Amino acid sequence: MTDTIAPYRYEIAPGRDGFAPLVHAEWTKFRTVRGWVIGCLAAVLLIVLLAILTGSGSHTETCVNGKCRTGGDVPTTGPGGQPVTDRFYFVHQPLAGAGSITVRVTSLTGEILPGGGVAAAAGSSGGSNPPPGAVSAVQPWAKAGVIVKESTQPGSPYAAVMVTGSHGVRMQDNFTHDRAGRSGAVSATSPRWLRLTRSGSTLTGYESSDGVTWTKVGTVRLSGLSSTVQVGMFVASPPYEQFSQHLGGGSGSQAFTIAGGTFDRVSVQGGAVGTWSGSQIEQGDLPPPAVGKFQQAGDTFTVSGAGDIAPVVGNRTGTIERTLVGAFAGLIVLIVLAGQFIAGEYRRGLIRTTLAASPRRARVLAAKALVIGTVAFAVGLLGAAIAVPLGERILRSNGNFIYPVSSLTGLRVIAGTAAVLAVGCVLALALGTILRRSTTAVTAVVVVMVLPYILSVSAVLPAGIAQWLLRLTPAAGFAIQQSTPAYSQVAAQYTPINGYFPLSPWVGFAVLCAWAAAAAALAAVLLRRRDA
């Protein structure tokens, strides 16, 4: 990067410096410096090589009785291939063809158990006879309602209408979709009627306060739903992170919870066959005392259960952006080039030649920004387009699960990474103009853009400070790489350390663009007033 820059003679006559010839002149200047071209190639190689190293160095093993094999436990996956939690207690019977289920929910109770909660679950019944140390409280996303599920196999398609601990009535389907109904808690004096109807692959959820006047909550289509499905009532209760330390859990631990729901006026219409049976869906590591259960007295059912029906969140290691760790190394190389692209002319006195050939100084800066931004975008796009699929392939071959993303999301992550590198270079160019020193400009970009990101995604800073850094600094632009959404129906730590940015991808990128635009505007003013 320290090659001597031979003076470049502009072939533009003074007064005839159109923007297109000016851009061509700046591009010629860039490509004729061998060190800068080599730097671009090095940036591509760094992006790709670090993706290979990240994938090659990440092996997941499953060990049983001292014998290990490559390949970790495959998570339960939903209909879209995404990892999901599908753990709840299900009271069900088969439903062939069209039909409906109607219930009245008269209570939803819960217990939050101390420590991790599993060992303390013995004797719990979801609201009655709580174990020692339990706190009577309902997890805000505890669920009790009616569900149509293709089978009792974890991860199979479903649609459900439910009451929740603190979020009113909801209709959810296939783990990732959520629709809000009426707010308010359920009780014996304020029961809630729920109805779920099926017609082919179309399911419609309703709610009512009196069982007479019904309000539609939502309609969904479950593609490929079997002709015979399972229909019934369910109860689930996710862990409660907010209470963990209060109840004796360590930092970062979760308090185990169990919920109990009471259903009556149960009615199944249509092709229902058989009798009611209870199933614990995906028992996993639940000890026998914590497994849900139900009791029936006439048309009244008391059901208890733990777990959740929801997408898995908060695991940064399974995302495609993990393959783009080399983008930071590539960015540093490129901002060094961007800083030298203007500051090098100050150091060698060539800025006078440049400005003499093109007196419209804002145009000079714009031409340089267009050239360095385009070069950086091309470098980033090439590197990311190779790194992501190659890195994914290596990670999967080593037993790592990668969250599936849509084609549009994958395109946004790859092209967005290139755009962040391009705008970062424009910022470096503007700071190089303001400060006149490439070393100082590069250091400034690293401090305001790279360092806040590193501090935010590590455990160095509290989550609140990290989130503010990623709102206010140019590091917000890296939000464009986030591939996993935050779900409103899942209470989790949506923090930078877990791969979640406080701003949406495009809003975060807009913050970076605003910084670059402000720096470029100041640079244009100083270039016109100061550099006579």
Coordinates of C-alpha atoms in Angstrom, one line a residue:
M1 CA 0.0 0.0 0.0
T2 CA 3.1 2.3 0.1
D3 CA 3.9 2.4 -3.7
T4 CA 5.1 5.7 -4.9
I5 CA 2.3 7.5 -6.7
A6 CA 3.6 8.8 -10.0
P7 CA 2.1 12.2 -10.8
Y8 CA -0.9 11.8 -13.0
R9 CA -1.4 14.5 -15.6
Y10 CA -5.1 15.2 -16.2
E11 CA -6.0 15.3 -19.9
I12 CA -8.9 17.7 -19.2
A13 CA -8.5 21.2 -20.3
P14 CA -9.4 23.8 -17.6
G15 CA -13.0 24.9 -17.9
R16 CA -14.0 21.7 -19.7
D17 CA -14.1 19.4 -16.7
G18 CA -17.3 17.5 -17.3
F19 CA -18.2 15.0 -14.6
A20 CA -17.9 11.9 -16.8
P21 CA -14.3 12.8 -17.9
L22 CA -13.5 13.6 -14.3
V23 CA -14.7 10.2 -13.1
H24 CA -12.7 8.6 -15.9
A25 CA -9.6 10.5 -14.9
E26 CA -10.0 9.5 -11.2
W27 CA -10.6 5.8 -12.2
T28 CA -7.5 5.9 -14.4
K29 CA -5.5 7.3 -11.5
F30 CA -6.7 4.5 -9.2
R31 CA -6.1 1.6 -11.6
T32 CA -2.6 2.8 -12.5
V33 CA -1.4 2.5 -8.9
R34 CA -0.3 -1.1 -8.6
G35 CA -0.5 -1.1 -4.8
W36 CA -4.1 -0.1 -4.8
V37 CA -5.1 -2.8 -7.3
I38 CA -3.2 -5.4 -5.2
G39 CA -5.0 -4.1 -2.1
C40 CA -8.4 -4.7 -3.7
L41 CA -7.4 -8.3 -4.6
A42 CA -6.1 -8.7 -1.0
A43 CA -9.5 -7.5 0.3
V44 CA -11.3 -10.2 -1.7
L45 CA -9.0 -12.9 -0.6
L46 CA -9.3 -11.9 3.1
I47 CA -13.1 -12.1 2.9
V48 CA -13.0 -15.5 1.3
L49 CA -10.1 -17.0 3.3
L50 CA -11.5 -16.0 6.6
A51 CA -14.9 -17.6 5.7
I52 CA -13.0 -20.8 4.9
L53 CA -11.0 -20.6 8.2
T54 CA -14.2 -19.9 10.2
G55 CA -16.0 -22.9 8.7
S56 CA -13.0 -25.3 8.9
G57 CA -12.4 -24.4 12.5
S58 CA -16.0 -25.0 13.6
H59 CA -16.8 -28.6 14.3
T60 CA -19.9 -29.8 16.2
E61 CA -19.8 -33.2 17.8
T62 CA -22.3 -35.4 19.4
C63 CA -21.0 -37.7 22.1
V64 CA -22.8 -40.8 23.5
N65 CA -21.1 -43.0 26.1
G66 CA -17.7 -41.6 25.4
K67 CA -18.0 -42.1 21.6
C68 CA -18.2 -39.0 19.5
R69 CA -19.1 -38.3 15.9
T70 CA -19.0 -35.2 13.9
G71 CA -22.4 -33.5 13.6
G72 CA -24.4 -32.0 16.4
D73 CA -27.9 -32.6 17.4
V74 CA -30.2 -31.6 14.5
P75 CA -32.7 -29.1 15.9
T76 CA -36.4 -29.6 15.4
T77 CA -37.3 -27.7 12.2
G78 CA -40.6 -26.2 11.2
P79 CA -42.3 -26.3 7.8
G80 CA -40.0 -23.6 6.5
G81 CA -36.8 -25.4 7.6
Q82 CA -36.2 -22.9 10.5
P83 CA -35.2 -24.3 13.9
V84 CA -38.2 -24.3 16.3
T85 CA -39.3 -25.2 19.8
D86 CA -42.3 -27.5 19.6
R87 CA -42.8 -28.6 23.2
F88 CA -46.3 -28.6 24.8
Y89 CA -49.0 -30.8 26.2
F90 CA -51.6 -31.8 23.6
V91 CA -55.1 -33.3 24.3
H92 CA -56.2 -34.5 20.9
Q93 CA -58.2 -36.7 18.6
P94 CA -58.2 -37.3 14.9
L95 CA -60.2 -35.0 12.6
A96 CA -60.8 -36.3 9.0
G97 CA -61.6 -33.6 6.5
A98 CA -63.4 -30.4 7.4
G99 CA -64.5 -29.6 10.9
S100 CA -64.1 -27.4 13.9
I101 CA -63.4 -27.3 17.6
T102 CA -65.0 -24.9 20.0
V103 CA -64.0 -24.5 23.7
R104 CA -64.5 -22.0 26.6
V105 CA -61.3 -21.2 28.5
T106 CA -62.2 -20.3 32.1
S107 CA -58.7 -20.0 33.7
L108 CA -55.0 -19.8 32.9
T109 CA -52.7 -20.2 35.9
G110 CA -49.0 -20.7 36.3
E111 CA -46.0 -21.4 38.5
I112 CA -42.5 -20.0 38.1
L113 CA -40.0 -22.4 39.7
P114 CA -36.7 -21.5 41.5
G115 CA -33.2 -22.1 40.0
G116 CA -33.3 -23.8 36.6
G117 CA -36.7 -25.2 37.7
V118 CA -36.4 -28.7 36.4
A119 CA -35.6 -30.4 39.6
A120 CA -38.2 -28.4 41.5
A121 CA -41.0 -29.5 39.1
A122 CA -41.8 -32.6 41.0
G123 CA -45.4 -32.5 42.2
S124 CA -46.3 -29.5 40.1
S125 CA -49.7 -29.6 38.4
G126 CA -49.7 -26.2 36.6
G127 CA -51.3 -24.1 39.2
S128 CA -52.3 -26.5 42.0
N129 CA -50.1 -28.0 44.7
P130 CA -47.0 -25.9 43.8
P131 CA -43.6 -27.3 44.8
P132 CA -41.5 -25.6 47.5
G133 CA -40.1 -22.3 46.4
A134 CA -42.5 -21.8 43.5
V135 CA -44.0 -18.5 42.8
S136 CA -47.6 -18.4 41.5
A137 CA -47.5 -16.3 38.4
V138 CA -48.3 -16.8 34.7
Q139 CA -45.5 -16.4 32.2
P140 CA -46.6 -13.6 29.8
W141 CA -46.4 -15.9 26.8
A142 CA -48.0 -18.9 28.5
K143 CA -50.6 -20.4 26.1
A144 CA -53.8 -22.3 26.4
G145 CA -56.1 -22.9 23.5
V146 CA -57.2 -25.0 20.6
I147 CA -55.0 -26.3 17.8
V148 CA -55.1 -28.2 14.5
K149 CA -51.8 -29.9 13.9
E150 CA -50.9 -32.3 11.1
S151 CA -49.5 -34.9 13.5
T152 CA -47.9 -35.2 16.9
Q153 CA -44.5 -35.2 15.2
P154 CA -42.5 -32.1 16.5
G155 CA -42.2 -29.5 13.8
S156 CA -45.3 -30.5 11.9
P157 CA -47.6 -27.7 10.5
Y158 CA -50.2 -26.3 12.7
A159 CA -52.6 -23.4 13.4
A160 CA -53.8 -22.4 16.8
V161 CA -56.0 -19.9 18.6
M162 CA -55.1 -19.3 22.2
V163 CA -55.3 -17.1 25.3
T164 CA -52.0 -16.0 26.7
G165 CA -50.7 -14.8 30.1
S166 CA -50.4 -11.1 29.2
H167 CA -50.9 -10.7 25.5
G168 CA -54.6 -11.5 25.1
V169 CA -55.9 -13.8 22.4
R170 CA -53.5 -14.7 19.6
M171 CA -53.7 -16.8 16.5
Q172 CA -50.4 -18.4 15.5
D173 CA -49.4 -20.8 12.8
N174 CA -46.3 -22.7 11.6
F175 CA -44.2 -21.2 14.5
T176 CA -43.3 -17.8 12.9
H177 CA -46.7 -16.2 12.2
D178 CA -48.7 -14.4 14.9
R179 CA -51.9 -12.3 14.8
A180 CA -53.3 -10.4 17.7
G181 CA -56.9 -10.7 18.9
R182 CA -58.6 -9.0 21.8
S183 CA -56.5 -8.0 24.8
G184 CA -57.2 -8.9 28.4
A185 CA -56.7 -11.8 30.8
V186 CA -59.0 -14.8 31.1
S187 CA -60.7 -15.8 34.4
A188 CA -63.8 -17.6 35.7
T189 CA -65.7 -14.2 35.7
S190 CA -64.2 -13.2 32.3
P191 CA -63.9 -16.4 30.2
R192 CA -63.0 -16.5 26.6
W193 CA -64.5 -18.7 23.9
L194 CA -62.2 -20.0 21.1
R195 CA -63.1 -21.7 17.9
L196 CA -60.9 -23.0 15.1
T197 CA -62.4 -24.3 11.8
R198 CA -60.8 -26.3 9.0
S199 CA -61.8 -26.4 5.4
G200 CA -59.2 -28.1 3.3
S201 CA -55.9 -26.3 3.8
T202 CA -57.7 -23.1 5.2
L203 CA -58.0 -22.6 8.9
T204 CA -59.9 -19.8 10.5
G205 CA -59.7 -18.7 14.2
Y206 CA -62.5 -17.0 16.1
E207 CA -63.0 -15.6 19.6
S208 CA -66.0 -14.6 21.6
S209 CA -66.8 -13.4 25.1
D210 CA -70.2 -15.1 25.3
G211 CA -70.2 -17.9 22.8
V212 CA -72.9 -16.2 20.7
T213 CA -71.2 -13.2 19.0
W214 CA -67.9 -14.3 17.3
T215 CA -65.0 -12.2 16.0
K216 CA -62.6 -13.5 13.5
V217 CA -58.9 -13.4 14.6
G218 CA -57.4 -14.6 11.4
T219 CA -57.3 -17.0 8.5
V220 CA -54.3 -19.0 7.3
R221 CA -53.5 -21.6 4.6
L222 CA -51.3 -24.5 5.5
S223 CA -50.0 -25.9 2.2
G224 CA -50.0 -29.7 1.9
L225 CA -52.0 -30.4 5.1
S226 CA -53.0 -34.0 5.4
S227 CA -56.6 -35.0 5.0
T228 CA -56.6 -36.4 8.6
V229 CA -55.1 -34.1 11.3
Q230 CA -55.0 -34.0 15.0
V231 CA -57.4 -31.5 16.7
G232 CA -57.7 -30.6 20.4
M233 CA -56.5 -28.4 23.3
F234 CA -53.0 -27.5 24.3
V235 CA -51.0 -25.8 27.1
A236 CA -47.5 -24.5 27.0
S237 CA -45.4 -22.2 29.2
P238 CA -41.9 -20.9 28.1
P239 CA -39.0 -20.3 30.5
Y240 CA -39.1 -17.0 32.3
E241 CA -35.8 -15.2 32.1
Q242 CA -36.9 -12.1 33.9
F243 CA -37.5 -14.0 37.2
S244 CA -34.4 -16.2 37.1
Q245 CA -32.1 -14.2 39.5
H246 CA -35.0 -13.4 41.8
L247 CA -35.7 -17.1 42.2
G248 CA -32.2 -18.2 42.8
G249 CA -30.9 -18.7 39.3
G250 CA -27.5 -17.5 38.3
S251 CA -26.8 -14.8 35.7
G252 CA -28.2 -15.8 32.4
S253 CA -30.2 -18.7 33.8
Q254 CA -33.9 -19.3 33.1
A255 CA -36.7 -20.0 35.5
F256 CA -38.7 -23.0 34.5
T257 CA -42.5 -22.4 34.3
I258 CA -45.6 -24.6 34.1
A259 CA -49.1 -23.4 33.1
G260 CA -52.5 -24.9 33.7
G261 CA -55.6 -24.2 31.7
T262 CA -59.3 -25.1 32.3
F263 CA -61.5 -25.8 29.3
D264 CA -65.2 -26.5 29.2
R265 CA -68.1 -26.5 26.7
V266 CA -65.8 -28.6 24.4
S267 CA -67.4 -29.4 21.1
V268 CA -65.8 -31.0 18.0
Q269 CA -67.8 -30.8 14.8
G270 CA -67.1 -32.6 11.5
G271 CA -65.2 -35.8 10.9
A272 CA -63.8 -36.3 14.4
V273 CA -63.2 -39.9 15.2
G274 CA -61.9 -41.7 18.3
T275 CA -61.6 -40.5 21.9
W276 CA -59.4 -37.9 23.7
S277 CA -55.8 -38.8 24.4
G278 CA -53.0 -36.8 25.8
S279 CA -49.5 -36.5 24.4
Q280 CA -46.4 -34.7 25.6
I281 CA -44.9 -33.2 22.4
E282 CA -41.1 -33.4 22.4
Q283 CA -40.4 -34.3 25.9
G284 CA -36.7 -33.7 25.5
D285 CA -35.0 -33.2 28.8
L286 CA -38.2 -32.7 30.8
P287 CA -38.1 -35.0 33.8
P288 CA -41.3 -37.1 34.2
P289 CA -42.8 -34.9 37.0
A290 CA -42.6 -31.9 34.6
V291 CA -44.4 -33.6 31.8
G292 CA -47.9 -32.2 31.2
K293 CA -51.1 -34.0 31.9
F294 CA -54.9 -33.7 31.7
Q295 CA -58.0 -34.6 33.6
Q296 CA -61.5 -34.9 32.2
A297 CA -64.8 -34.5 34.0
G298 CA -67.6 -34.5 31.5
D299 CA -66.9 -31.8 29.0
T300 CA -64.5 -30.0 31.4
F301 CA -60.7 -30.5 30.9
T302 CA -57.9 -29.4 33.2
V303 CA -54.6 -29.4 31.3
S304 CA -51.1 -28.6 32.4
G305 CA -48.0 -28.2 30.3
A306 CA -44.6 -26.6 29.8
G307 CA -42.5 -25.5 26.9
D308 CA -43.4 -23.4 23.9
I309 CA -44.5 -23.5 20.2
A310 CA -42.3 -20.9 18.6
P311 CA -39.2 -20.2 16.5
V312 CA -35.8 -20.5 18.1
V313 CA -34.1 -17.2 18.5
G314 CA -30.9 -15.8 20.0
N315 CA -28.2 -18.1 18.4
R316 CA -25.8 -16.0 16.4
T317 CA -23.6 -19.0 15.6
G318 CA -26.1 -20.5 13.2
T319 CA -26.5 -17.5 10.9
I320 CA -25.1 -16.9 7.4
E321 CA -23.5 -13.7 8.5
R322 CA -21.1 -15.9 10.4
T323 CA -19.4 -16.5 7.1
L324 CA -18.7 -12.8 6.6
V325 CA -16.3 -12.2 9.5
G326 CA -13.7 -11.5 6.8
A327 CA -15.7 -8.4 5.7
F328 CA -14.1 -6.5 8.6
A329 CA -10.6 -7.3 7.4
G330 CA -11.6 -6.4 3.9
L331 CA -13.1 -3.1 5.1
I332 CA -9.9 -2.1 6.9
V333 CA -7.9 -2.7 3.7
L334 CA -10.3 -0.7 1.6
I335 CA -10.6 2.3 3.9
V336 CA -6.8 2.4 3.9
L337 CA -7.0 2.7 0.1
A338 CA -9.8 5.3 0.4
G339 CA -7.8 7.4 2.8
Q340 CA -4.8 7.4 0.5
F341 CA -6.9 8.2 -2.5
I342 CA -7.2 11.8 -1.4
A343 CA -4.8 12.2 1.5
G344 CA -1.9 10.9 -0.6
E345 CA -2.4 13.8 -2.9
Y346 CA -2.1 16.3 0.0
R347 CA 1.1 14.6 1.2
R348 CA 2.8 14.7 -2.2
G349 CA 1.4 18.1 -3.3
L350 CA -0.6 16.6 -6.2
I351 CA -3.8 18.1 -4.9
R352 CA -2.9 21.4 -6.6
T353 CA -2.6 19.7 -10.0
T354 CA -6.0 18.0 -9.5
L355 CA -7.7 21.2 -8.5
A356 CA -6.1 23.2 -11.2
A357 CA -7.4 20.7 -13.8
S358 CA -10.9 20.8 -12.3
P359 CA -11.7 24.0 -10.4
R360 CA -15.1 22.7 -9.4
R361 CA -13.8 21.1 -6.3
A362 CA -17.1 19.5 -5.1
R363 CA -17.1 17.6 -8.4
V364 CA -13.6 16.3 -7.7
L365 CA -14.7 15.0 -4.4
A366 CA -17.8 13.5 -5.9
A367 CA -15.8 11.8 -8.7
K368 CA -13.4 10.3 -6.2
A369 CA -16.2 9.1 -4.0
L370 CA -17.9 7.5 -7.0
V371 CA -14.8 5.7 -8.0
I372 CA -13.7 4.5 -4.6
G373 CA -17.3 3.6 -3.6
T374 CA -17.8 1.6 -6.8
V375 CA -14.5 -0.2 -6.4
A376 CA -15.3 -1.1 -2.8
F377 CA -18.8 -2.3 -3.7
A378 CA -17.4 -4.5 -6.5
V379 CA -14.7 -6.0 -4.1
G380 CA -17.2 -6.6 -1.3
L381 CA -19.8 -8.1 -3.7
L382 CA -17.3 -10.5 -5.2
G383 CA -15.9 -11.5 -1.8
A384 CA -19.2 -11.9 -0.1
A385 CA -20.8 -13.8 -3.1
I386 CA -18.0 -16.4 -2.8
A387 CA -17.6 -16.4 1.0
V388 CA -21.3 -17.0 1.9
P389 CA -22.1 -20.2 -0.1
L390 CA -18.5 -21.6 0.4
G391 CA -18.6 -20.9 4.1
E392 CA -22.0 -22.4 4.5
R393 CA -21.0 -25.5 2.8
I394 CA -17.9 -26.0 5.0
L395 CA -19.9 -25.2 8.2
R396 CA -22.6 -27.8 7.3
S397 CA -20.0 -30.4 6.4
N398 CA -18.6 -30.0 9.9
G399 CA -22.0 -30.6 11.5
N400 CA -23.2 -27.0 12.0
F401 CA -26.8 -26.1 11.6
I402 CA -27.3 -22.9 9.5
Y403 CA -30.6 -21.0 9.8
P404 CA -32.3 -21.1 6.4
V405 CA -33.1 -17.7 4.8
S406 CA -35.1 -16.6 1.8
S407 CA -33.4 -15.7 -1.5
L408 CA -34.2 -12.1 -0.9
T409 CA -32.6 -12.1 2.6
G410 CA -29.5 -13.8 1.3
L411 CA -29.2 -11.3 -1.5
R412 CA -29.7 -8.4 1.0
V413 CA -26.9 -9.8 3.3
I414 CA -24.4 -10.2 0.4
A415 CA -25.2 -7.0 -1.5
G416 CA -25.6 -5.1 1.8
T417 CA -22.2 -6.2 3.0
A418 CA -20.8 -4.8 -0.3
A419 CA -22.7 -1.6 0.3
V420 CA -21.4 -1.1 3.8
L421 CA -17.9 -1.5 2.5
A422 CA -18.6 1.1 -0.2
V423 CA -20.1 3.7 2.1
G424 CA -17.4 3.1 4.7
C425 CA -14.8 3.9 2.0
V426 CA -16.7 7.1 1.1
L427 CA -16.6 8.0 4.8
A428 CA -12.9 7.4 4.9
L429 CA -12.4 9.5 1.8
A430 CA -14.3 12.4 3.3
L431 CA -12.3 12.1 6.6
G432 CA -9.1 12.0 4.5
T433 CA -10.1 15.3 2.9
I434 CA -11.0 16.9 6.2
L435 CA -7.9 15.6 8.1
R436 CA -5.5 15.6 5.2
R437 CA -3.7 12.5 6.6
S438 CA -4.6 9.0 5.5
T439 CA -3.4 7.4 8.8
T440 CA -5.6 9.7 10.9
A441 CA -8.6 9.2 8.6
V442 CA -8.3 5.4 8.7
T443 CA -7.9 5.4 12.5
A444 CA -11.0 7.6 12.8
V445 CA -13.1 5.3 10.7
V446 CA -11.9 2.2 12.7
V447 CA -12.8 4.0 15.9
V448 CA -16.3 5.2 14.9
M449 CA -17.3 2.2 12.7
V450 CA -15.4 -1.0 13.5
L451 CA -14.6 -0.6 17.2
P452 CA -18.2 0.1 18.3
Y453 CA -19.3 -3.1 16.4
I454 CA -16.7 -5.2 18.1
L455 CA -17.5 -3.8 21.5
S456 CA -21.2 -4.3 21.0
V457 CA -21.2 -7.9 19.8
S458 CA -18.8 -9.0 22.5
A459 CA -19.4 -9.2 26.3
V460 CA -17.4 -6.1 27.0
L461 CA -20.3 -3.6 27.2
P462 CA -23.8 -3.9 28.9
A463 CA -26.5 -4.6 26.4
G464 CA -28.1 -1.2 26.8
I465 CA -24.9 0.7 25.9
A466 CA -24.2 -1.7 23.1
Q467 CA -27.6 -1.1 21.6
W468 CA -27.1 2.7 21.7
L469 CA -23.8 2.4 20.0
L470 CA -25.4 0.5 17.2
R471 CA -28.1 3.2 16.9
L472 CA -25.9 6.3 16.8
T473 CA -22.5 5.3 15.3
P474 CA -21.7 4.3 11.7
A475 CA -21.5 0.7 13.0
A476 CA -25.3 0.7 12.7
G477 CA -24.7 0.0 9.1
F478 CA -23.8 -3.6 9.9
A479 CA -27.5 -4.2 10.7
I480 CA -27.8 -4.9 7.0
Q481 CA -26.2 -8.3 7.6
Q482 CA -28.8 -9.5 10.1
S483 CA -30.5 -12.5 8.6
T484 CA -32.7 -13.7 11.5
P485 CA -35.8 -11.7 12.5
A486 CA -36.8 -10.8 16.0
Y487 CA -40.3 -12.3 16.7
S488 CA -42.7 -10.2 18.8
Q489 CA -44.3 -13.4 20.1
V490 CA -41.1 -14.7 21.5
A491 CA -39.6 -13.1 24.7
A492 CA -35.8 -13.3 24.2
Q493 CA -32.7 -11.3 24.6
Y494 CA -32.6 -9.5 21.3
T495 CA -29.2 -8.0 21.9
P496 CA -26.1 -7.5 19.7
I497 CA -24.3 -10.3 21.3
N498 CA -27.0 -12.6 20.1
G499 CA -26.9 -11.2 16.6
Y500 CA -29.8 -8.7 16.8
F501 CA -29.4 -5.0 16.0
P502 CA -31.6 -2.4 17.6
L503 CA -32.4 -0.9 14.2
S504 CA -33.9 -2.7 11.2
P505 CA -31.4 -3.6 8.4
W506 CA -32.2 -0.7 6.1
V507 CA -32.6 1.9 8.9
G508 CA -29.2 0.9 10.3
F509 CA -27.7 1.2 6.9
A510 CA -29.3 4.6 6.5
V511 CA -27.5 5.8 9.7
L512 CA -24.2 4.8 8.1
C513 CA -25.1 6.7 5.0
A514 CA -26.1 9.8 7.0
W515 CA -22.6 9.8 8.6
A516 CA -20.9 9.5 5.2
A517 CA -23.1 12.2 3.7
A518 CA -22.4 14.6 6.6
A519 CA -18.7 14.0 6.4
A520 CA -18.7 14.4 2.6
A521 CA -20.6 17.7 2.9
L522 CA -18.1 19.0 5.4
A523 CA -15.2 17.8 3.2
A524 CA -16.7 19.6 0.2
V525 CA -17.0 22.9 2.2
L526 CA -13.4 22.6 3.5
L527 CA -12.1 21.7 0.0
R528 CA -13.6 24.8 -1.4
R529 CA -12.7 27.2 1.3
R530 CA -9.4 25.9 2.7
D531 CA -7.5 24.3 -0.1
A532 CA -6.8 27.3 -2.4

